[in-house]
Amino acid sequence: MKLKSQINDVIKEAFIKAGIEHSPLSVTEATKPEFGDFQFNGAMALSKKLSKNPREIAQLILDNLDLTQMLTKAEIAGPGFINLWLNPLWIAAECKESLLDERLGVEVCANPLKVVVDYSGPNMAKQMHVGHLRSTIIGDTLANLLTFLGDEVIRQNHIGDWGTQFGMLIAYLEETGKDASVSLKDLEQFYKDAKACFDEDVLFSDKARAYVVKIQSGDKHCLQLWEKFIDISLGHCEEVYEKLDVQLTRDDVRAESFYNDDLPKVVEDLHNAGKLTQSEGAQCVFLEDDEIPVIVQKGDGGYLYATTDLAALRYRAQVLDAKRISYVVDARQAGHFKQVFKVAKEAGFVPEDVKLEHIAFGTMMDKGGKPFKTRDGGTVKLIDLLDEAVVKAKETINNKEDYSEEAIETLAKIIGIGAVKYADLSINRESNYIFNWDKMLSFEGNTSLYLQYAYARIQSIFRKHDSEVCGDIIIGDDVEHRLATMLLRFDDVLKRAAVDASPNQITTYLYELGTLFMRFYEQNPILKIGVDEKMKMSRLQLADLTAKTIKQGLEILGIKVVDKL
RNA sequence: GCACUCUUAGCUCAGCUGGAUAGAGCAUCGGUUUGCGGUACCGAAGGUCACAGGUUCGAAUCCUGUAGGGUGUACCA
């Protein structure tokens, strides 16, 4: 059920009949209800090419337009717009079909791709903080979305498990002589203590540096400690993923260290490809129009994150055989990715036909528009933020006496975590966004709670009406017409959101659907006495399809619904 | 300095490949009598789309410049 492309096909047919040898522009949703359901603006664009008056062209298209099936009416307006009305009978039949379909009429994409989605990527030396939130949930949404649309998605969690700070941590672990699992209970504190030692105690800092060398040279004892450390730290991350209801698992982890053995090879291959230049002691790749080189090997022989990223790119393109590789990473890394992608392609690490993209996102700000910090200026731990969300969500639950303690906890998790995720996903990912508890936990406006409420309201209808629902869907009035058309747009919206990697296109759609349903529900009674049986059945089905669409949409965003709020 | 990016209603944000009178939500004001979940719905008011040029039949959207904010800028990731 690709609504737009089906309408485009009808237009295309008219073009052929009319003998216009250009391919038509895509139709767009009408900007206003008076202008129909969709509009075709291509007549104006053709005016020059055909050297004809746009209205004449529009008339020519209109004369050849099939108005017997999907479309029922078309009008020329203004300078040459063609406004299109969908046939209510056709809409009704399509909705019925969607309702009977498990995928709600969303077709699996025609050319599925193997896609790597790289997201979350926490550093193992510290606990996850709010800075990891956006990557984690935007990435997860993208992965869910592409999976739903039929792509073969490979999630990759490129965790930071290598580098000088680990020498420090392991030295401290050894120094304190504590059991690792106990010492690491509060990773943040552990890191701070180790850092303090490192900064103050010369003996300790020397020891830490010695440990770095030891780990890198494969010292068994040190490696064991390191592994233990990573294991526990990763356990912390998994706790967060669990709370966040994100799909990442250990199988998705490809740590930085995974590429260690390949790093010398990367440098060697760049050298063989004639890309390497030594500059100020470092091995660099100079890109033509970029003054700053990509450094792949330091003067002391060490490798850098660009080297690891190149190794990872090659692995993903050649071993995993991905055709689209998406990095969900902070916008501040834009320059880095632009360069690394270019090097990877020029050096032949990644074939030309592989799409490399940096899914950039903006920074999370506090109410005052400043980067999100604790009162004393520290970073906010992600786990604390999520716990706070659950606490705040409890306050929104009415009639608590109706629920058990456990039920309230479950409900609060669904509401609170959903609110945090939805607030983030509903803004254009590239802009910075202001984090606001009150706004995100409100029932009003474009929030998860509004949609969850709409869903619960519909479920309540079906609790009251638990007998069979059958018969046709009938489009009885303008609101039903608009609601049904909106339901049929689901496929288009998801496909578009997948191409642009923009979750907010989904939230915008769901919110519009939600408000449209609320309006429909206000003015068109369903279970009230006196409603014609056929209309009742039809409206029940529209409500059902709305609920299912909201549920599916939120599921892609990683947000749950409940039958009762 | 250079590069990238942003500036839309009092506030928070939409605005897809340029298309009709720029849309929501919050806040403000005013409505909805027997309510299928009113944590809802309807309506009003509120914008020289930062500014100045340009391209176009048509620009919030594309190009150039100006102002203001943000970010990045060679051996951290």
Short mmCIF file of C-alpha atoms in Angstrom, two decimals, chain A residues 293-533:
data_model
loop_
_atom_site.label_atom_id
_atom_site.label_comp_id
_atom_site.label_asym_id
_atom_site.label_seq_id
_atom_site.Cartn_x
_atom_site.Cartn_y
_atom_site.Cartn_z
CA PRO A 293 45.16 15.70 7.23
CA VAL A 294 43.69 12.48 8.56
CA ILE A 295 46.34 11.11 10.89
CA VAL A 296 46.41 7.34 10.98
CA GLN A 297 49.62 6.76 12.91
CA LYS A 298 51.19 8.95 15.52
CA GLY A 299 54.84 9.88 15.67
CA ASP A 300 55.34 7.34 18.45
CA GLY A 301 53.80 4.59 16.35
CA GLY A 302 50.42 4.58 18.09
CA TYR A 303 47.15 4.46 16.18
CA LEU A 304 44.21 6.82 16.39
CA TYR A 305 40.47 6.65 16.20
CA ALA A 306 40.57 7.46 12.49
CA THR A 307 42.61 4.30 12.00
CA THR A 308 40.09 2.23 13.94
CA ASP A 309 37.20 3.77 12.04
CA LEU A 310 38.86 2.93 8.75
CA ALA A 311 39.37 -0.64 9.89
CA ALA A 312 35.74 -0.82 10.98
CA LEU A 313 34.53 0.61 7.68
CA ARG A 314 36.49 -1.97 5.76
CA TYR A 315 35.23 -4.77 7.97
CA ARG A 316 31.64 -3.66 7.55
CA ALA A 317 31.85 -3.23 3.80
CA GLN A 318 33.94 -6.29 3.03
CA VAL A 319 33.32 -8.87 5.74
CA LEU A 320 29.78 -7.96 6.73
CA ASP A 321 29.04 -7.03 3.12
CA ALA A 322 26.89 -4.04 4.04
CA LYS A 323 25.50 -1.77 1.31
CA ARG A 324 24.53 1.03 3.62
CA ILE A 325 26.53 1.94 6.70
CA SER A 326 24.96 4.44 9.06
CA TYR A 327 26.79 6.09 11.93
CA VAL A 328 24.50 7.57 14.53
CA VAL A 329 26.91 9.98 16.12
CA ASP A 330 26.90 13.52 17.50
CA ALA A 331 26.95 16.27 14.87
CA ARG A 332 30.27 17.54 16.19
CA GLN A 333 31.97 14.60 14.53
CA ALA A 334 30.80 15.69 11.08
CA GLY A 335 34.25 16.74 9.92
CA HIS A 336 35.82 13.52 11.09
CA PHE A 337 33.32 11.31 9.27
CA LYS A 338 33.45 13.36 6.11
CA GLN A 339 37.18 12.77 5.96
CA VAL A 340 37.21 9.15 7.02
CA PHE A 341 34.46 8.26 4.51
CA LYS A 342 36.42 9.93 1.76
CA VAL A 343 39.64 8.14 2.64
CA ALA A 344 37.84 4.80 2.86
CA LYS A 345 36.39 5.21 -0.62
CA GLU A 346 39.54 6.58 -2.22
CA ALA A 347 41.66 3.81 -0.76
CA GLY A 348 39.20 1.22 -1.99
CA PHE A 349 38.34 -0.03 1.50
CA VAL A 350 34.70 0.53 0.71
CA PRO A 351 33.24 -0.02 -2.78
CA GLU A 352 31.73 2.97 -4.56
CA ASP A 353 28.19 1.64 -4.43
CA VAL A 354 28.14 1.42 -0.64
CA LYS A 355 26.30 4.29 0.98
CA LEU A 356 28.16 5.78 3.91
CA GLU A 357 26.23 8.18 6.06
CA HIS A 358 26.70 10.10 9.22
CA ILE A 359 23.36 10.31 10.99
CA ALA A 360 24.21 13.45 12.91
CA PHE A 361 22.23 14.77 15.84
CA GLY A 362 22.33 17.90 17.93
CA THR A 363 23.06 18.41 21.60
CA MET A 364 20.67 18.00 24.49
CA MET A 365 20.25 21.27 26.40
CA ASP A 366 18.70 22.21 29.72
CA LYS A 367 15.81 24.62 30.14
CA GLY A 368 18.14 27.57 29.94
CA GLY A 369 19.55 26.43 26.63
CA LYS A 370 22.87 25.37 28.14
CA PRO A 371 24.39 21.92 27.71
CA PHE A 372 22.74 19.44 30.08
CA LYS A 373 24.66 19.14 33.36
CA THR A 374 24.04 18.43 37.03
CA ARG A 375 23.72 21.35 39.45
CA ASP A 376 27.40 21.22 40.26
CA GLY A 377 28.37 21.06 36.61
CA GLY A 378 29.03 17.32 36.37
CA THR A 379 27.70 14.97 33.75
CA VAL A 380 24.30 13.43 34.40
CA LYS A 381 24.37 9.65 34.52
CA LEU A 382 21.93 8.15 32.10
CA ILE A 383 20.66 5.62 34.61
CA ASP A 384 19.78 8.41 37.05
CA LEU A 385 17.92 10.31 34.38
CA LEU A 386 15.87 7.25 33.50
CA ASP A 387 15.09 6.51 37.14
CA GLU A 388 13.93 10.06 37.60
CA ALA A 389 11.69 9.70 34.57
CA VAL A 390 9.99 6.71 36.17
CA VAL A 391 9.52 8.56 39.46
CA LYS A 392 8.01 11.54 37.69
CA ALA A 393 5.80 9.28 35.57
CA LYS A 394 4.25 7.84 38.73
CA GLU A 395 2.93 11.27 39.57
CA THR A 396 0.90 11.34 36.39
CA ILE A 397 -0.98 8.16 37.23
CA ASN A 398 -4.49 8.76 38.50
CA ASN A 399 -6.43 6.43 40.76
CA LYS A 400 -3.38 4.66 42.03
CA GLU A 401 -5.55 2.68 44.41
CA ASP A 402 -6.85 0.73 41.42
CA TYR A 403 -3.43 -0.77 40.80
CA SER A 404 -1.01 -2.96 42.67
CA GLU A 405 2.38 -1.55 43.58
CA GLU A 406 3.91 -3.69 40.90
CA ALA A 407 1.45 -2.59 38.24
CA ILE A 408 2.17 1.05 39.00
CA GLU A 409 5.89 0.41 38.66
CA THR A 410 5.42 -1.26 35.28
CA LEU A 411 3.11 1.45 34.08
CA ALA A 412 5.42 4.22 35.26
CA LYS A 413 8.30 2.63 33.38
CA ILE A 414 6.34 2.50 30.16
CA ILE A 415 5.14 6.07 30.53
CA GLY A 416 8.38 7.58 31.82
CA ILE A 417 10.82 5.91 29.47
CA GLY A 418 8.42 6.42 26.59
CA ALA A 419 8.23 10.13 27.38
CA VAL A 420 12.01 10.54 27.39
CA LYS A 421 12.40 8.68 24.13
CA TYR A 422 9.49 10.34 22.39
CA ALA A 423 10.61 13.83 23.38
CA ASP A 424 13.96 13.14 21.82
CA LEU A 425 12.73 11.39 18.70
CA SER A 426 10.01 13.94 17.98
CA ILE A 427 12.34 16.82 17.21
CA ASN A 428 14.34 17.14 14.05
CA ARG A 429 17.42 15.16 14.93
CA GLU A 430 19.92 17.67 13.59
CA SER A 431 18.86 20.53 15.80
CA ASN A 432 19.75 20.92 19.45
CA TYR A 433 16.88 20.28 21.77
CA ILE A 434 15.76 21.50 25.12
CA PHE A 435 15.07 18.85 27.69
CA ASN A 436 11.93 19.64 29.67
CA TRP A 437 10.32 17.18 32.09
CA ASP A 438 6.97 18.96 32.28
CA LYS A 439 6.57 19.12 28.57
CA MET A 440 7.50 15.54 27.85
CA LEU A 441 5.30 14.08 30.60
CA SER A 442 2.25 16.07 29.57
CA PHE A 443 -0.91 14.55 28.12
CA GLU A 444 -1.22 17.62 25.95
CA GLY A 445 0.57 18.25 22.73
CA ASN A 446 2.88 16.04 20.72
CA THR A 447 3.91 13.58 23.44
CA SER A 448 4.03 9.85 23.93
CA LEU A 449 1.42 10.14 26.67
CA TYR A 450 -1.08 11.70 24.30
CA LEU A 451 -0.68 8.77 21.93
CA GLN A 452 -0.72 6.21 24.71
CA TYR A 453 -3.90 7.82 25.96
CA ALA A 454 -5.47 7.68 22.51
CA TYR A 455 -4.53 4.02 22.30
CA ALA A 456 -5.93 3.24 25.74
CA ARG A 457 -9.15 5.04 24.93
CA ILE A 458 -9.65 2.83 21.90
CA GLN A 459 -8.92 -0.28 23.94
CA SER A 460 -11.57 0.83 26.36
CA ILE A 461 -14.09 0.89 23.53
CA PHE A 462 -13.27 -2.70 22.76
CA ARG A 463 -13.59 -3.69 26.39
CA LYS A 464 -17.14 -2.41 26.24
CA HIS A 465 -17.78 -4.05 22.92
CA ASP A 466 -16.32 -7.49 23.04
CA SER A 467 -18.46 -9.21 20.43
CA GLU A 468 -17.54 -9.78 16.82
CA VAL A 469 -16.66 -6.93 14.53
CA CYS A 470 -17.48 -7.50 10.89
CA GLY A 471 -18.76 -5.86 7.75
CA ASP A 472 -17.44 -3.16 5.50
CA ILE A 473 -15.74 0.06 6.38
CA ILE A 474 -17.91 2.95 5.28
CA ILE A 475 -16.64 6.46 4.84
CA GLY A 476 -19.56 8.44 6.17
CA ASP A 477 -18.30 11.97 6.52
CA ASP A 478 -15.37 14.27 6.08
CA VAL A 479 -13.57 13.34 9.31
CA GLU A 480 -13.81 9.66 8.51
CA HIS A 481 -12.51 10.37 5.07
CA ARG A 482 -9.51 12.20 6.46
CA LEU A 483 -8.85 9.66 9.18
CA ALA A 484 -8.95 6.78 6.71
CA THR A 485 -6.68 8.58 4.27
CA MET A 486 -4.25 9.31 7.09
CA LEU A 487 -4.21 5.63 8.01
CA LEU A 488 -3.32 4.73 4.45
CA ARG A 489 -0.33 7.05 4.51
CA PHE A 490 1.52 4.93 7.07
CA ASP A 491 3.57 3.12 4.45
CA ASP A 492 4.70 6.33 2.73
CA VAL A 493 5.66 7.91 6.03
CA LEU A 494 7.78 5.00 7.20
CA LYS A 495 9.59 4.70 3.87
CA ARG A 496 10.36 8.39 3.82
CA ALA A 497 11.54 8.34 7.42
CA ALA A 498 13.83 5.43 6.58
CA VAL A 499 15.47 7.24 3.67
CA ASP A 500 16.04 10.39 5.70
CA ALA A 501 16.72 8.53 8.95
CA SER A 502 14.29 10.95 10.60
CA PRO A 503 12.27 9.53 13.45
CA ASN A 504 10.44 12.83 13.85
CA GLN A 505 8.60 12.21 10.59
CA ILE A 506 7.04 9.21 12.30
CA THR A 507 6.13 11.12 15.46
CA THR A 508 4.61 13.96 13.47
CA TYR A 509 2.51 11.47 11.58
CA LEU A 510 1.39 9.62 14.71
CA TYR A 511 0.44 12.83 16.42
CA GLU A 512 -1.62 13.98 13.45
CA LEU A 513 -3.26 10.59 13.37
CA GLY A 514 -3.97 10.81 17.08
CA THR A 515 -5.55 14.25 16.90
CA LEU A 516 -7.60 13.23 13.89
CA PHE A 517 -8.86 10.20 15.75
CA MET A 518 -9.79 12.28 18.78
CA ARG A 519 -11.78 14.60 16.57
CA PHE A 520 -13.48 11.68 14.86
CA TYR A 521 -14.28 10.13 18.21
CA GLU A 522 -15.77 13.35 19.56
CA GLN A 523 -18.16 13.86 16.73
CA ASN A 524 -18.91 10.33 15.61
CA PRO A 525 -20.36 8.17 18.35
CA ILE A 526 -19.57 4.49 18.13
CA LEU A 527 -21.27 2.59 20.93
CA LYS A 528 -23.99 5.07 21.78
CA ILE A 529 -27.55 3.92 21.44
CA GLY A 530 -29.09 4.80 18.13
CA VAL A 531 -25.98 4.42 16.00
CA ASP A 532 -26.71 2.44 12.89
CA GLU A 533 -25.28 -1.06 13.19
#
